[in-house]
mmCIF file of C-alpha atoms in Angstrom:
data_model
loop_
_atom_site.group_PDB
_atom_site.id
_atom_site.type_symbol
_atom_site.label_atom_id
_atom_site.label_comp_id
_atom_site.label_asym_id
_atom_site.label_seq_id
_atom_site.Cartn_x
_atom_site.Cartn_y
_atom_site.Cartn_z
ATOM 1 C CA THR A 1 57.802 -15.591 41.235
ATOM 2 C CA GLY A 2 54.866 -13.317 40.832
ATOM 3 C CA THR A 3 51.372 -13.713 39.586
ATOM 4 C CA LYS A 4 49.770 -11.270 37.193
ATOM 5 C CA THR A 5 45.937 -11.090 36.591
ATOM 6 C CA GLU A 6 44.978 -9.545 33.339
ATOM 7 C CA THR A 7 41.527 -9.481 31.509
ATOM 8 C CA PHE A 8 41.447 -10.195 27.955
ATOM 9 C CA THR A 9 38.221 -9.177 26.000
ATOM 10 C CA ILE A 10 37.518 -10.052 22.320
ATOM 11 C CA ALA A 11 35.358 -7.539 20.813
ATOM 12 C CA VAL A 12 32.718 -9.093 18.583
ATOM 13 C CA PRO A 13 31.447 -6.682 15.885
ATOM 14 C CA LEU A 14 27.897 -5.550 15.915
ATOM 15 C CA PRO A 15 25.919 -6.887 12.902
ATOM 16 C CA THR A 16 24.223 -4.546 10.279
ATOM 17 C CA ILE A 17 21.362 -5.229 7.938
ATOM 18 C CA THR A 18 21.626 -3.045 4.811
ATOM 19 C CA SER A 19 18.937 -4.688 2.759
ATOM 20 C CA PHE A 20 16.563 -7.691 2.417
ATOM 21 C CA THR A 21 14.514 -8.999 -0.583
ATOM 22 C CA PRO A 22 11.707 -9.387 -1.042
ATOM 23 C CA THR A 23 10.392 -6.638 1.147
ATOM 24 C CA SER A 24 6.931 -8.369 1.450
ATOM 25 C CA ALA A 25 6.346 -11.912 1.867
ATOM 26 C CA VAL A 26 3.929 -14.708 2.797
ATOM 27 C CA THR A 27 4.428 -17.529 5.290
ATOM 28 C CA GLY A 28 6.820 -19.979 4.030
ATOM 29 C CA ALA A 29 8.695 -17.572 1.625
ATOM 30 C CA THR A 30 12.483 -17.152 1.698
ATOM 31 C CA VAL A 31 14.045 -13.679 2.266
ATOM 32 C CA THR A 32 17.715 -12.800 1.645
ATOM 33 C CA LEU A 33 19.068 -10.386 4.167
ATOM 34 C CA THR A 34 22.380 -8.546 3.243
ATOM 35 C CA GLY A 35 24.641 -6.796 5.804
ATOM 36 C CA THR A 36 27.714 -7.379 7.745
ATOM 37 C CA ASN A 37 28.902 -9.446 10.657
ATOM 38 C CA PHE A 38 26.232 -12.264 10.305
ATOM 39 C CA THR A 39 28.717 -15.167 11.339
ATOM 40 C CA GLY A 40 27.289 -16.911 14.372
ATOM 41 C CA ALA A 41 23.794 -15.603 14.071
ATOM 42 C CA THR A 42 21.441 -17.039 16.580
ATOM 43 C CA ALA A 43 18.124 -15.569 15.605
ATOM 44 C CA VAL A 44 16.218 -13.878 12.786
ATOM 45 C CA SER A 45 12.805 -12.345 13.086
ATOM 46 C CA PHE A 46 10.256 -10.508 10.884
ATOM 47 C CA GLY A 47 7.947 -8.068 12.576
ATOM 48 C CA GLY A 48 9.023 -9.726 16.006
ATOM 49 C CA THR A 49 8.064 -13.218 14.913
ATOM 50 C CA ALA A 50 11.001 -15.656 14.750
ATOM 51 C CA ALA A 51 11.815 -16.975 11.328
ATOM 52 C CA THR A 52 10.828 -20.611 10.859
ATOM 53 C CA SER A 53 14.482 -21.282 9.913
ATOM 54 C CA PHE A 54 17.540 -19.503 8.726
ATOM 55 C CA ASN A 55 20.882 -20.219 7.204
ATOM 56 C CA VAL A 56 23.935 -18.065 7.360
ATOM 57 C CA VAL A 57 25.194 -18.242 3.881
ATOM 58 C CA SER A 58 28.196 -16.021 4.610
ATOM 59 C CA ALA A 59 29.222 -13.163 6.915
ATOM 60 C CA THR A 60 27.180 -10.731 4.632
ATOM 61 C CA SER A 61 24.271 -12.927 3.724
ATOM 62 C CA ILE A 62 21.507 -14.875 5.480
ATOM 63 C CA THR A 63 18.412 -16.720 3.891
ATOM 64 C CA ALA A 64 15.547 -16.917 6.273
ATOM 65 C CA VAL A 65 11.964 -18.689 5.930
ATOM 66 C CA VAL A 66 9.067 -16.272 7.111
ATOM 67 C CA ALA A 67 6.792 -17.746 9.819
ATOM 68 C CA ALA A 68 3.127 -16.565 10.275
ATOM 69 C CA GLY A 69 3.844 -13.119 11.419
ATOM 70 C CA THR A 70 3.521 -9.548 11.253
ATOM 71 C CA SER A 71 4.859 -6.390 9.450
ATOM 72 C CA GLY A 72 7.586 -4.281 10.928
ATOM 73 C CA ASN A 73 11.430 -4.652 11.618
ATOM 74 C CA VAL A 74 13.615 -7.492 10.279
ATOM 75 C CA SER A 75 16.232 -8.366 12.906
ATOM 76 C CA VAL A 76 19.333 -10.505 13.075
ATOM 77 C CA THR A 77 20.923 -11.506 16.578
ATOM 78 C CA THR A 78 24.514 -12.503 16.793
ATOM 79 C CA PRO A 79 27.030 -12.749 19.594
ATOM 80 C CA GLY A 80 27.955 -8.995 18.760
ATOM 81 C CA GLY A 81 24.330 -7.726 19.225
ATOM 82 C CA THR A 82 21.223 -7.262 17.263
ATOM 83 C CA ALA A 83 20.692 -5.380 14.003
ATOM 84 C CA VAL A 84 17.348 -4.069 13.030
ATOM 85 C CA LEU A 85 15.998 -2.593 9.649
ATOM 86 C CA ALA A 86 12.473 -1.459 9.254
ATOM 87 C CA GLY A 87 10.235 -2.001 6.170
ATOM 88 C CA PHE A 88 9.176 -5.673 6.021
ATOM 89 C CA THR A 89 5.506 -6.246 5.075
ATOM 90 C CA PHE A 90 3.853 -9.541 6.045
ATOM 91 C CA ILE A 91 1.099 -10.717 3.714
ATOM 92 C CA PRO A 92 -1.408 -12.783 5.564
ATOM 93 C CA ALA A 93 -3.198 -15.907 4.049
ATOM 94 C CA PRO A 94 -6.953 -15.401 3.420
ATOM 95 C CA VAL A 95 -9.433 -17.189 5.723
ATOM 96 C CA ILE A 96 -13.106 -18.117 4.914
ATOM 97 C CA THR A 97 -15.134 -18.290 8.033
ATOM 98 C CA SER A 98 -18.560 -18.512 6.538
ATOM 99 C CA PHE A 99 -20.808 -17.836 3.609
ATOM 100 C CA SER A 100 -24.520 -17.306 3.039
ATOM 101 C CA PRO A 101 -26.942 -18.246 1.664
ATOM 102 C CA ALA A 102 -25.874 -22.033 1.616
ATOM 103 C CA SER A 103 -27.622 -22.473 -1.627
ATOM 104 C CA GLY A 104 -29.058 -20.668 -4.601
ATOM 105 C CA PRO A 105 -29.543 -20.719 -8.449
ATOM 106 C CA VAL A 106 -27.049 -19.146 -11.057
ATOM 107 C CA GLY A 107 -26.971 -15.480 -10.619
ATOM 108 C CA SER A 108 -27.351 -15.667 -6.857
ATOM 109 C CA LEU A 109 -25.228 -13.355 -4.918
ATOM 110 C CA VAL A 110 -23.298 -15.084 -2.003
ATOM 111 C CA THR A 111 -21.649 -13.241 0.922
ATOM 112 C CA ILE A 112 -18.415 -14.684 2.031
ATOM 113 C CA THR A 113 -17.027 -13.584 5.429
ATOM 114 C CA GLY A 114 -13.413 -14.065 6.776
ATOM 115 C CA THR A 115 -10.223 -12.242 6.994
ATOM 116 C CA ASN A 116 -7.600 -11.011 4.610
ATOM 117 C CA LEU A 117 -9.949 -11.791 1.581
ATOM 118 C CA GLY A 118 -7.937 -8.944 -0.230
ATOM 119 C CA THR A 119 -8.073 -8.921 -3.999
ATOM 120 C CA PRO A 120 -8.689 -12.356 -5.237
ATOM 121 C CA THR A 121 -6.480 -13.516 -8.252
ATOM 122 C CA ALA A 122 -8.903 -16.555 -8.423
ATOM 123 C CA PHE A 123 -12.471 -17.017 -6.999
ATOM 124 C CA THR A 124 -14.778 -19.918 -7.585
ATOM 125 C CA ILE A 125 -18.059 -21.143 -6.501
ATOM 126 C CA GLY A 126 -18.727 -24.720 -7.054
ATOM 127 C CA GLY A 127 -15.568 -25.072 -9.167
ATOM 128 C CA THR A 128 -16.523 -22.413 -11.663
ATOM 129 C CA ALA A 129 -15.059 -18.847 -11.739
ATOM 130 C CA ALA A 130 -17.337 -16.405 -9.926
ATOM 131 C CA ILE A 131 -17.528 -12.585 -10.248
ATOM 132 C CA VAL A 132 -16.603 -10.380 -7.314
ATOM 133 C CA ILE A 133 -19.349 -7.760 -6.796
ATOM 134 C CA SER A 134 -17.929 -6.101 -3.837
ATOM 135 C CA ASN A 135 -15.003 -6.721 -1.314
ATOM 136 C CA THR A 136 -14.128 -5.065 2.123
ATOM 137 C CA GLY A 137 -11.362 -7.580 2.948
ATOM 138 C CA THR A 138 -13.602 -9.088 5.637
ATOM 139 C CA SER A 139 -16.788 -9.500 3.467
ATOM 140 C CA LEU A 140 -16.796 -10.470 -0.160
ATOM 141 C CA VAL A 141 -19.904 -10.623 -2.338
ATOM 142 C CA GLY A 142 -19.809 -12.963 -5.333
ATOM 143 C CA MET A 143 -22.007 -13.863 -8.059
ATOM 144 C CA VAL A 144 -22.557 -17.662 -9.028
ATOM 145 C CA MET A 145 -22.085 -18.002 -12.738
ATOM 146 C CA PRO A 146 -23.239 -20.562 -15.376
ATOM 147 C CA GLY A 147 -21.407 -23.732 -15.194
ATOM 148 C CA SER A 148 -21.166 -23.760 -11.479
ATOM 149 C CA ALA A 149 -22.110 -26.946 -9.534
ATOM 150 C CA THR A 150 -22.709 -27.867 -5.851
ATOM 151 C CA GLY A 151 -19.281 -27.527 -4.168
ATOM 152 C CA THR A 152 -17.029 -25.389 -2.018
ATOM 153 C CA ILE A 153 -15.936 -21.692 -2.436
ATOM 154 C CA SER A 154 -12.510 -20.910 -2.798
ATOM 155 C CA LEU A 155 -10.333 -17.955 -3.370
ATOM 156 C CA THR A 156 -6.560 -17.046 -3.911
ATOM 157 C CA THR A 157 -4.987 -13.772 -2.944
ATOM 158 C CA ALA A 158 -1.352 -12.575 -2.843
ATOM 159 C CA GLY A 159 -1.243 -14.274 0.687
ATOM 160 C CA GLY A 160 -2.331 -17.739 -0.400
ATOM 161 C CA SER A 161 -5.522 -19.658 -0.758
ATOM 162 C CA ALA A 162 -8.488 -20.536 1.291
ATOM 163 C CA THR A 163 -11.480 -23.012 0.790
ATOM 164 C CA SER A 164 -14.760 -23.049 2.554
ATOM 165 C CA THR A 165 -15.431 -25.994 5.064
ATOM 166 C CA GLY A 166 -19.132 -25.879 3.921
ATOM 167 C CA THR A 167 -20.499 -26.676 0.531
ATOM 168 C CA PHE A 168 -22.596 -24.279 -1.496
ATOM 169 C CA THR A 169 -25.510 -26.115 -2.988
ATOM 170 C CA LEU A 170 -26.646 -25.069 -6.521
ATOM 171 C CA SER A 171 -30.332 -25.210 -6.818
#
């Protein structure tokens, strides 16, 4: 009787990503990845930030939830390796850090500072729609309009909504 030692290797195919939709998204959005060999996926990331969660729908489809992240490559890791496809754009939520002055009459100009102030789809001062006079993305100047009342300042962009922690006082 003899003993024979052999090595048996199972090749696990490398995954590929052929597309993903949408190509830009906010925190909490679901992105569908299409490709090959997704079975057994262990990780999905957007711009280097791990997805909040993901579901391998089939060997050719994954749905993944975007975490707060960055733009860049989409990647899928499986036992066969990691697939990467460029072109993802992360849309960050706006943040209001401060505003001045803290009070004023109708017609006053209020400067709001923060990040990702973008192009507001909605903008209110004291609960009433305000007019954007200028916007750099980190500094937005708005006009207090008739009908405004004492209250917070809020705005909504493609990335989400932000509300001031302080209250603007209508005087």
